[in-house]
CSV table of C-alpha atoms in Angstrom, one decimal:
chain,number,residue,atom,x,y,z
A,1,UNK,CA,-13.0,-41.2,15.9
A,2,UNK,CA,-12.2,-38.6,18.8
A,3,UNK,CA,-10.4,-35.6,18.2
A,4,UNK,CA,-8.8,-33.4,20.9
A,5,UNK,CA,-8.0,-29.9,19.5
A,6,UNK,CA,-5.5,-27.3,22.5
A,7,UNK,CA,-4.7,-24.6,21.1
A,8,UNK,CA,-5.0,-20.3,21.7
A,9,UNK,CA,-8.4,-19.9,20.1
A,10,UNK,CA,-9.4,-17.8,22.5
A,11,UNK,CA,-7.2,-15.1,21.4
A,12,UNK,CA,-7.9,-11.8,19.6
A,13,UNK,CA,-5.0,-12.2,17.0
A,14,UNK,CA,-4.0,-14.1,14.2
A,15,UNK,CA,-3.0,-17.1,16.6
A,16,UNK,CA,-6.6,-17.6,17.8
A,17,UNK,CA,-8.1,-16.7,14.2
A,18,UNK,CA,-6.0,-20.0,12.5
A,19,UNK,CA,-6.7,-22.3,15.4
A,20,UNK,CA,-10.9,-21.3,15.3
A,21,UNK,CA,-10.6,-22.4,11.3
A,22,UNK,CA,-8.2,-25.3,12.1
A,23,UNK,CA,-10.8,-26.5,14.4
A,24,UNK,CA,-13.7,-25.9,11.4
A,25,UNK,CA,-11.8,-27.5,9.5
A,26,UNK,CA,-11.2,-30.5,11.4
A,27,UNK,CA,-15.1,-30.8,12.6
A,28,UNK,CA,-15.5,-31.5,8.8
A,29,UNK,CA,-13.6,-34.7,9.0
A,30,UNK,CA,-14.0,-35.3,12.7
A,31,UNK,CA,-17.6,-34.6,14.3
A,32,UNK,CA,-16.3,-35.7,17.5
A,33,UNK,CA,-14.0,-32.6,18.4
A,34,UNK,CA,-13.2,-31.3,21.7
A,35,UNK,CA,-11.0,-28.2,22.1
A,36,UNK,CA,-9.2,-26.7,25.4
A,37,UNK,CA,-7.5,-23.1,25.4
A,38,UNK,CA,-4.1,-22.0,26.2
A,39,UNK,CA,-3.2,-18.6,26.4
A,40,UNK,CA,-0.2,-17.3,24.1
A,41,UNK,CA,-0.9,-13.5,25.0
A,42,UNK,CA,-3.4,-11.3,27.2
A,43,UNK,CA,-5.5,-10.1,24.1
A,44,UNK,CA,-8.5,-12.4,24.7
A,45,UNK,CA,-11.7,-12.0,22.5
A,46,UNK,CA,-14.5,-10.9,24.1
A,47,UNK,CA,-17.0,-13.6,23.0
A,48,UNK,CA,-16.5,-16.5,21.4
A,49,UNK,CA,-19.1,-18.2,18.6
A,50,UNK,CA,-21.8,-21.0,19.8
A,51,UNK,CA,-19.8,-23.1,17.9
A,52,UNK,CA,-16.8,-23.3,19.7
A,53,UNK,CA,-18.6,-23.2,23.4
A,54,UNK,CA,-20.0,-26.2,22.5
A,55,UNK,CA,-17.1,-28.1,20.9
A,56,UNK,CA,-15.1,-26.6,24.8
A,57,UNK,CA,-18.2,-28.1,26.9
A,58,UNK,CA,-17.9,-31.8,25.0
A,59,UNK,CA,-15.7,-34.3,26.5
A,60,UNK,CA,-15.2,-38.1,25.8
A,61,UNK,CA,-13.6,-41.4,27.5
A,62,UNK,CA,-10.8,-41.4,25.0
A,63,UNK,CA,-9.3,-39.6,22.3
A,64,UNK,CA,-7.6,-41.0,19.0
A,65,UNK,CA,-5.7,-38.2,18.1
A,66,UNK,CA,-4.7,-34.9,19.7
A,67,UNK,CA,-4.0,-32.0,17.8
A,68,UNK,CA,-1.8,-29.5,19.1
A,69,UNK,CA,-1.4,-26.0,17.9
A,70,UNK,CA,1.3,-23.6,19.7
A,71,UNK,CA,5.0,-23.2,19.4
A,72,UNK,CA,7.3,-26.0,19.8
A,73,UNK,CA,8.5,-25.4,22.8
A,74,UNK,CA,4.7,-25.7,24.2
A,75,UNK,CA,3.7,-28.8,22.9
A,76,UNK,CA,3.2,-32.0,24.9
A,77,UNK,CA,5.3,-34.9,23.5
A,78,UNK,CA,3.8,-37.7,25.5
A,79,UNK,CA,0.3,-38.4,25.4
A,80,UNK,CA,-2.1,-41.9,25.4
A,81,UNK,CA,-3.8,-41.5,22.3
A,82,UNK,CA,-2.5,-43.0,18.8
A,83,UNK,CA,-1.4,-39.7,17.3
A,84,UNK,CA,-0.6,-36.7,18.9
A,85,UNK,CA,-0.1,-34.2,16.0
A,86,UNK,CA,1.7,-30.7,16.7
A,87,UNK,CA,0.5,-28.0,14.4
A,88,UNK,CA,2.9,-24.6,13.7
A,89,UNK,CA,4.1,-21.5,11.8
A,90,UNK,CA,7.5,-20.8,10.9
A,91,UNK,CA,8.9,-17.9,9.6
A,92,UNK,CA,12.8,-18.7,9.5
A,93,UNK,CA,15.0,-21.2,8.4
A,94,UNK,CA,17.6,-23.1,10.7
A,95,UNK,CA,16.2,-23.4,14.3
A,96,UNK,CA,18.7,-26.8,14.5
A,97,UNK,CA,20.3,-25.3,17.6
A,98,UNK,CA,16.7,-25.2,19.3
A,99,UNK,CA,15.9,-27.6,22.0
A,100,UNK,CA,12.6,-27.5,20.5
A,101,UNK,CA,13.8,-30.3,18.0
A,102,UNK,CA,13.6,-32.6,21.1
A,103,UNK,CA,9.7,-32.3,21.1
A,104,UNK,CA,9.6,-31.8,18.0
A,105,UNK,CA,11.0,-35.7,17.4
A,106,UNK,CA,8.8,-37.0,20.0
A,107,UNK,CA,5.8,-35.9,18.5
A,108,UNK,CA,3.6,-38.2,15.9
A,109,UNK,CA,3.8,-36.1,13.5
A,110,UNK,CA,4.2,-32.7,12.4
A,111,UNK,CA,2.0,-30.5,9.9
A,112,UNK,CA,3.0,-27.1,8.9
A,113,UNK,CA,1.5,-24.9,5.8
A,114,UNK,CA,4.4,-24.7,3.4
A,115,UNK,CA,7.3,-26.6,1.6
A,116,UNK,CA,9.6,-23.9,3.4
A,117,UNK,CA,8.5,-24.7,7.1
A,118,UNK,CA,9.3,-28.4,5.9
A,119,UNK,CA,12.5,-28.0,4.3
A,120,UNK,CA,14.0,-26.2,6.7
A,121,UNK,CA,12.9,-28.7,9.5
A,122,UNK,CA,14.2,-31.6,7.9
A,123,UNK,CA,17.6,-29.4,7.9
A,124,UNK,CA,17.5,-28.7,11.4
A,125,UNK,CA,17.7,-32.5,12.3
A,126,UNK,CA,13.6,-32.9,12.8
A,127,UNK,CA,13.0,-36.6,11.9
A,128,UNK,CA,9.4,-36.9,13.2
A,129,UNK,CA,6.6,-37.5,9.9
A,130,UNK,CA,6.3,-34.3,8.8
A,131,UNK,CA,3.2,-32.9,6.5
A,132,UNK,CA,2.3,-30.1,4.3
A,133,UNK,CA,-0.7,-28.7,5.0
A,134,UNK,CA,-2.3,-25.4,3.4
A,135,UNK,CA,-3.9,-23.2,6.6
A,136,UNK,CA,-7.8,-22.9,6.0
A,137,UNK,CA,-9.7,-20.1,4.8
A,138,UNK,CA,-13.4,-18.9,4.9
A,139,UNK,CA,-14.3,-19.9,1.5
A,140,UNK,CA,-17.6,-18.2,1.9
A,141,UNK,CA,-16.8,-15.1,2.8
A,142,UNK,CA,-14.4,-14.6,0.0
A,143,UNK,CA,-16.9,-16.1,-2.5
A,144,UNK,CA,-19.2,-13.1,-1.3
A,145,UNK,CA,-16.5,-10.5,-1.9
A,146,UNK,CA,-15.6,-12.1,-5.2
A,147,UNK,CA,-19.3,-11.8,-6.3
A,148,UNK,CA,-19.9,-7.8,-4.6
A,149,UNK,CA,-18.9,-4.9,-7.0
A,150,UNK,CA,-15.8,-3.2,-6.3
A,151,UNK,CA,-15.7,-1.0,-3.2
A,152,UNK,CA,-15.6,2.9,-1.9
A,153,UNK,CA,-16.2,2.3,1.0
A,154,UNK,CA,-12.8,3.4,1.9
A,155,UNK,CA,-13.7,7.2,0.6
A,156,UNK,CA,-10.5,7.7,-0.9
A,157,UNK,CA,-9.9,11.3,-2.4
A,158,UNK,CA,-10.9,11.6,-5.8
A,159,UNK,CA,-7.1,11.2,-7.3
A,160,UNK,CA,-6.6,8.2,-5.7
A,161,UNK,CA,-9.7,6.6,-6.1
A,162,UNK,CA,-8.8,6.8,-9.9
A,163,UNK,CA,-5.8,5.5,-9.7
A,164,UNK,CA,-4.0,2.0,-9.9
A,165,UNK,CA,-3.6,1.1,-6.7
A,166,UNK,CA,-1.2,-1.6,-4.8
A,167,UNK,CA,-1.9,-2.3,-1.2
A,168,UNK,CA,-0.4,-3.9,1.7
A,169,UNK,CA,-1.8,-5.0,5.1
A,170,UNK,CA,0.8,-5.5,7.7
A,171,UNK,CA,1.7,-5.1,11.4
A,172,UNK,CA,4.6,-2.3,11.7
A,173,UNK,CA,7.7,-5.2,12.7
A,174,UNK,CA,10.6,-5.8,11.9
A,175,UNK,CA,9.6,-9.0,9.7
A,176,UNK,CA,7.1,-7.7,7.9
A,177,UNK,CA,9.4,-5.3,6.1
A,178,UNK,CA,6.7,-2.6,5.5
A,179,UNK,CA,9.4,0.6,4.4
A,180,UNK,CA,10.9,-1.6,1.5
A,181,UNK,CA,8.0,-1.7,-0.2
A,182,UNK,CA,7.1,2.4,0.5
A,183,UNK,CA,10.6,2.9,-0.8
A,184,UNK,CA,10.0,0.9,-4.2
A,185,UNK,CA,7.1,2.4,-5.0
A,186,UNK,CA,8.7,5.7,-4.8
A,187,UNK,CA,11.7,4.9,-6.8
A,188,UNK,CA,9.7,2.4,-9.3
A,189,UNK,CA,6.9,5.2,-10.1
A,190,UNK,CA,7.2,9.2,-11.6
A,191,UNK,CA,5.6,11.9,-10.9
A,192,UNK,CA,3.0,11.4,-13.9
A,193,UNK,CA,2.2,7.6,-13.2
A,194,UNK,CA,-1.8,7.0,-11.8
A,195,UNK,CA,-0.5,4.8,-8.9
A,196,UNK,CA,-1.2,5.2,-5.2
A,197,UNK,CA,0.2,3.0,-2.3
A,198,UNK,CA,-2.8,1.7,0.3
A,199,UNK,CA,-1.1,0.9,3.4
A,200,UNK,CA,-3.0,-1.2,6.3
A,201,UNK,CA,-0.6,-1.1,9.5
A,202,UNK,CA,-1.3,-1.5,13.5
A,203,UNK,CA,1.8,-2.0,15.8
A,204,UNK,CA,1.6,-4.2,19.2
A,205,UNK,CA,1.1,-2.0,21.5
A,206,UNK,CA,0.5,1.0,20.3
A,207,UNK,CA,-3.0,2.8,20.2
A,208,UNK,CA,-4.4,3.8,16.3
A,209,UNK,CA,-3.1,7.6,16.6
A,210,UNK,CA,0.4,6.4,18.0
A,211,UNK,CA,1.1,4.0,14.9
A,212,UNK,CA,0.0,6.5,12.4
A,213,UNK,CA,2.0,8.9,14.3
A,214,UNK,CA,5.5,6.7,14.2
A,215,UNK,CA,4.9,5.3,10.9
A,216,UNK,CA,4.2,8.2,9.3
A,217,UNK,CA,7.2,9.5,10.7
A,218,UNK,CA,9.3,6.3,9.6
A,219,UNK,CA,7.9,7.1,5.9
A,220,UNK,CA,9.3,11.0,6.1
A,221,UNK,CA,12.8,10.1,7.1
A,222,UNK,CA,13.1,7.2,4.9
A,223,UNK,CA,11.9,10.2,1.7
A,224,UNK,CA,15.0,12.3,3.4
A,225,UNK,CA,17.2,9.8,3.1
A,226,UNK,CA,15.9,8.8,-0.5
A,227,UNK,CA,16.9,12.6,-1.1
A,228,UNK,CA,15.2,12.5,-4.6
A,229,UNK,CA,13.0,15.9,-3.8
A,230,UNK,CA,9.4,16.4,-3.0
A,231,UNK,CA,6.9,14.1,-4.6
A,232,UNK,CA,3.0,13.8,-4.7
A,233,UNK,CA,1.5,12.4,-1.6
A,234,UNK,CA,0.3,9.1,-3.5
A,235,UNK,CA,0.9,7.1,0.1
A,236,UNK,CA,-2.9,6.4,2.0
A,237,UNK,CA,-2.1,5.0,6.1
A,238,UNK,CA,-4.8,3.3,7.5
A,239,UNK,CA,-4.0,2.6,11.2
A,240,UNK,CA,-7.7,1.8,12.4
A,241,UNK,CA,-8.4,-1.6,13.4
A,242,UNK,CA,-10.9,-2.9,11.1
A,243,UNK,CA,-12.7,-6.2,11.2
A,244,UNK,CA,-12.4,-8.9,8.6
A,245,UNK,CA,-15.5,-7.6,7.0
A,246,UNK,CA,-13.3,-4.0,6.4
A,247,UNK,CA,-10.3,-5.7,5.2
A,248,UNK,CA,-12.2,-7.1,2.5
A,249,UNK,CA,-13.5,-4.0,1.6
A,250,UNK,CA,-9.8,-3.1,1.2
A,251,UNK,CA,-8.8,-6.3,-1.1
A,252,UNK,CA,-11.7,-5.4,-3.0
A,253,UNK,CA,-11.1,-1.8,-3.4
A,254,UNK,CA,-7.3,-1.8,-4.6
A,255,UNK,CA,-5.5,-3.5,-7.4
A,256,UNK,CA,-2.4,-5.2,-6.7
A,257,UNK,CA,-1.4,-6.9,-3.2
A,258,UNK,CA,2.2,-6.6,-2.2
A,259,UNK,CA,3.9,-8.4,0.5
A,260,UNK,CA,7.7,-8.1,1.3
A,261,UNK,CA,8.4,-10.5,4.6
A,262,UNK,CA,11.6,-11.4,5.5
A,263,UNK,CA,10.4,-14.5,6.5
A,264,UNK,CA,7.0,-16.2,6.0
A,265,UNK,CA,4.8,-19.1,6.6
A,266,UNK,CA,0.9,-19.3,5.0
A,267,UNK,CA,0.6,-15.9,5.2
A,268,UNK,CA,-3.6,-15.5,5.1
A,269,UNK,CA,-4.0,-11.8,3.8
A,270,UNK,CA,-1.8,-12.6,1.0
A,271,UNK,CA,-3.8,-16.3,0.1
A,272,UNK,CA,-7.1,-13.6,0.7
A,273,UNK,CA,-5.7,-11.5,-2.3
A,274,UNK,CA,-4.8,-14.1,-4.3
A,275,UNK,CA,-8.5,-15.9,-4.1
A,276,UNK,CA,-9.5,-12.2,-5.0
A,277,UNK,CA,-7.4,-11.4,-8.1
A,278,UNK,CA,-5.1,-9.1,-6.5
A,279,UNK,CA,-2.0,-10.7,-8.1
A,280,UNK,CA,0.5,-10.7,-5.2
A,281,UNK,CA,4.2,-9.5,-5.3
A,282,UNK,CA,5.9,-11.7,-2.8
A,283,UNK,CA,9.0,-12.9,-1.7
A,284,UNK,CA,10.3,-15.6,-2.9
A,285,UNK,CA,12.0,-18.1,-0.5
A,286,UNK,CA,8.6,-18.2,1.5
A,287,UNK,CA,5.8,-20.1,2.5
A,288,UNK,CA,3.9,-18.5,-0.2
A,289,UNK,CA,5.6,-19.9,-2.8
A,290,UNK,CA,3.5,-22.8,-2.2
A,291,UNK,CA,0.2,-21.1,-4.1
A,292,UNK,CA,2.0,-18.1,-5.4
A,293,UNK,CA,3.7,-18.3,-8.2
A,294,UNK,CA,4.8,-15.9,-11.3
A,295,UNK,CA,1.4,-17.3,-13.2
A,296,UNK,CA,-1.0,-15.9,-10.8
A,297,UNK,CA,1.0,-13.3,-8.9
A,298,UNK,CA,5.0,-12.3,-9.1
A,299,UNK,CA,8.3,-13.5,-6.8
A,300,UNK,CA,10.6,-10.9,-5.5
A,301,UNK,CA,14.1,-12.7,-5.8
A,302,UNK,CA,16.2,-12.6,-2.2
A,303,UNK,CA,19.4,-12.8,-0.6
A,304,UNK,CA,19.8,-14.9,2.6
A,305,UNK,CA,20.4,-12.9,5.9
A,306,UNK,CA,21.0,-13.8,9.2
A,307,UNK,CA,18.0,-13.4,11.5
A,308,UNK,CA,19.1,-10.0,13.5
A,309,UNK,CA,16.2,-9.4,16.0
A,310,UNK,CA,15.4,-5.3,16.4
A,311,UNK,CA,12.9,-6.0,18.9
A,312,UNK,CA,11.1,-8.8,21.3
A,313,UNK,CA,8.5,-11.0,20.4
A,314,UNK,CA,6.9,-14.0,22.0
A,315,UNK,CA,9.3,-16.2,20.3
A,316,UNK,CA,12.5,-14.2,22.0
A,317,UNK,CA,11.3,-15.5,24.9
A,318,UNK,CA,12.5,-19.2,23.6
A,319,UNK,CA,15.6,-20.3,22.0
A,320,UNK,CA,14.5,-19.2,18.5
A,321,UNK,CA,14.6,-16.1,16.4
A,322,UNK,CA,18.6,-15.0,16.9
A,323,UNK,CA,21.6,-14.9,14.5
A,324,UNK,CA,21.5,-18.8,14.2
A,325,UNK,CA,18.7,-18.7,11.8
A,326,UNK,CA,18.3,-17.2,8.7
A,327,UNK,CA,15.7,-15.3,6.3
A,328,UNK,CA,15.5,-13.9,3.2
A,329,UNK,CA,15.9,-10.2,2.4
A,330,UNK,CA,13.8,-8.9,-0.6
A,331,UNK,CA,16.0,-7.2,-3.5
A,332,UNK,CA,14.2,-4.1,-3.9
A,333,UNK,CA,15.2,-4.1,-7.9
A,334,UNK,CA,13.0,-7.1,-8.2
A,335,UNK,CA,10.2,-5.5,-6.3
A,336,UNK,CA,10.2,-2.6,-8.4
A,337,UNK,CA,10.6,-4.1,-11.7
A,338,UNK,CA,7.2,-6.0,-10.7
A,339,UNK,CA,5.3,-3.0,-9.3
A,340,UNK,CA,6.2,-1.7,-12.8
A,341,UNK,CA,5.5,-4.8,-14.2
A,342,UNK,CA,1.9,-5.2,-12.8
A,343,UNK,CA,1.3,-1.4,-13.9
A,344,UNK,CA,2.3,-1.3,-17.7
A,345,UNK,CA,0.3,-4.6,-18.1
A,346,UNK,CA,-2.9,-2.6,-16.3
A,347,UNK,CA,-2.1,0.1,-18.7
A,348,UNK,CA,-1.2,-2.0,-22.3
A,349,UNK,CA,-1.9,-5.7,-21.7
A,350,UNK,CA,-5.2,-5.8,-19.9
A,351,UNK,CA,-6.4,-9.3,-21.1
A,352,UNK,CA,-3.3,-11.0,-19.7
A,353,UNK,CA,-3.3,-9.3,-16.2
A,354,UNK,CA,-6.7,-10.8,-16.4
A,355,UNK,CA,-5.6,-14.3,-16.8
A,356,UNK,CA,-3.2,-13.9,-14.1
A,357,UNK,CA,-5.9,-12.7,-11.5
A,358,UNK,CA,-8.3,-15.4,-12.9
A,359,UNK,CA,-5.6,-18.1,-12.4
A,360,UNK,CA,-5.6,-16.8,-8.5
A,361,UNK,CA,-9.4,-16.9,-8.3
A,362,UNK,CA,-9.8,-20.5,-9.4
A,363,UNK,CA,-7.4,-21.4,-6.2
A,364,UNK,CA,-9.8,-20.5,-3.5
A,365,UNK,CA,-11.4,-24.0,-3.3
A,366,UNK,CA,-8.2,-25.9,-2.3
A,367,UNK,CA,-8.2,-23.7,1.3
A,368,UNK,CA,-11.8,-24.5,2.1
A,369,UNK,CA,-12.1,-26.6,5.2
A,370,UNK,CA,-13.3,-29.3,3.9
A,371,UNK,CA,-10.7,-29.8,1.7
A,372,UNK,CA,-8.1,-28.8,4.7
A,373,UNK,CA,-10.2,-30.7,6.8
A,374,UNK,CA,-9.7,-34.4,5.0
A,375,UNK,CA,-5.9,-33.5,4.3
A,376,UNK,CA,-5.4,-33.3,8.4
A,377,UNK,CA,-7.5,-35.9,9.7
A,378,UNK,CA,-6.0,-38.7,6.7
């Protein structure tokens, strides 16, 4: 069999990092893969692996099944193989006044990453075959930081490197919701408690100094408004880009992951943590429901919101993301009672926070690409 894979794996993001470990994953099932770029944004990496040259400089008579991995709107409905399978993230719920459900319904089939993405589909009016399909991680790397010993590399200050900490790793938008969770630690924690709060931020478009600049800034008005009095700086910003080598560092180093989207598909820092017994705090209503569960991590309960975009993305650009759709606002209450919750079992109930971190760690084989590989070639 001959696979075609198009998709934006030429890009320096997170779009060009899922479509490289689609296509790994697919070369497991599918030796015979070609793949062709397209260009979702200008941030290009600067070199791409032998790998994937060679799999760009293959080309065959035919191909049985196209993969296609974009936005709706992108994909090509008609082609002359036997499947022609378009591959996408979705982060809200609704999209039914799209015209994207026109491609979408000339398409073979569909695959997205999370019982969410499908559900809310199917209620959109989508009737094209559509499967669930975990996004691929890189099994090895994280078997490597589950084996290393736990990390200083960050050189925290001695009072936070003692503490308990919960971390985050975000990009400063709207949708990833970052000043809900600075505000529930603050109200969820005293004085006294051994916590800190690791955040990871960058912002499109903005250099290192300029996000640690605005964000920090966001965090001081938001403790004005909070008007509770001064508190300890327990708060560490990291603004550098670091590679995926130095984020593991980070997963390894901290305690307790904690991610608040409004709206969310896979989600691969979060699956990261989970494979590294970092017991999540998510929000429920997600696409990390799917592997996240209050077992092996906890679920923030939410309120349905109307999608009200504060600035412009890619997908403004298309008839999606407006005040048709919907996502889910996180109840801070629920978010603080698990930051607390996580913390008193660190503190009194070691053996079962244990068990919850070891039910997270004995997940990380079902994202390997082999196994993601055979679920999206069957």
């Amino acid at each position: 069999m001959n696979a075609l894979f198009i998709g934006p794996y030429r890009q320096n993001d997170e779009w060009g990092l899922a479509s490289r470990r689609y296509i790994k994953a697919i070369a497991t099932a599918v030796p015979n893969i070609s793949i062709r770029p397209i260009y979702l944004s200008s941030n290009i990496l600067p070199e791409l692996d032998d790998e994937f040259i060679k799999y760009e400089h293959t080309h065959y008579d035919h191909y049985d099944i196209v993969y296609q991995k974009a936005l709706p709107h992108c994909f090509v409905p008609q082609t002359m193989t036997k499947r022609n399978v378009g591959i996408f993230a979705w982060h809200t719920n609704n999209i039914s006044r799209s015209n994207s459900i026109y491609t979408l319904n000339h398409m073979s089939e569909i695959c997205v990453s999370s019982n969410q993405e499908a559900r809310s589909l199917k209620l959109s009016g989508v009737t094209a075959p559509i499967r669930i399909i975990s996004q691929p991680l890189d099994v090895a790397d994280i078997r490597l930081s589950q084996e290393a010993p736990a990390s200083t590399a960050f050189g925290f200050d001695p009072m936070i490197e003692r503490s308990f900490k919960f971390y985050t790793i975000v990009d400063y938008v709207q949708s990833h919701n970052l000043l809900d969770i600075v505000l529930a630690f603050n109200l969820a924690f005293r004085d006294i408690d051994n916590v800190s709060l690791i955040i990871h931020a960058q912002k499109p478009g903005l250099s290192s100094t300029e996000c640690h600049k605005k964000i920090s800034e966001d965090i001081q008005h938001l403790k004005q408004k909070m008007n509770i009095g001064p508190r300890p700086k327990k708060e560490v910003l990291i603004t550098q880009n670091l590679p995926d080598n130095g984020l593991m560092l980070m997963h390894k180093a901290c305690d307790c992951y904690v991610s608040t989207p409004l709206g969310s598909s896979f989600c691969r820092r979060t699956a990261e943590a989970l494979c590294l017994g970092k017991t999540p705090i998510v929000t429920d209503h997600t696409g990390m429901t799917d592997y996240i569960n209050n077992e092996n991590g906890f679920l923030i309960k939410s309120q349905k919101t109307p999608v009200l975009v504060s600035e412009k993305t890619l997908s403004n650009e298309f008839d999606i993301y407006n005040a048709n759709e919907y996502w889910y606002q996180p109840n801070i209450y629920s978010l603080i009672e698990h930051m607390q919750n996580v913390y008193t079992m660190y503190r009194k109930n070691k053996d079962k926070l244990i068990q919850k971190r070891q039910l997270g760690i004995n997940m990380l084989d079902t994202f390997s690409y082999e196994n993601i590989g055979k679920k999206i070639c069957n």
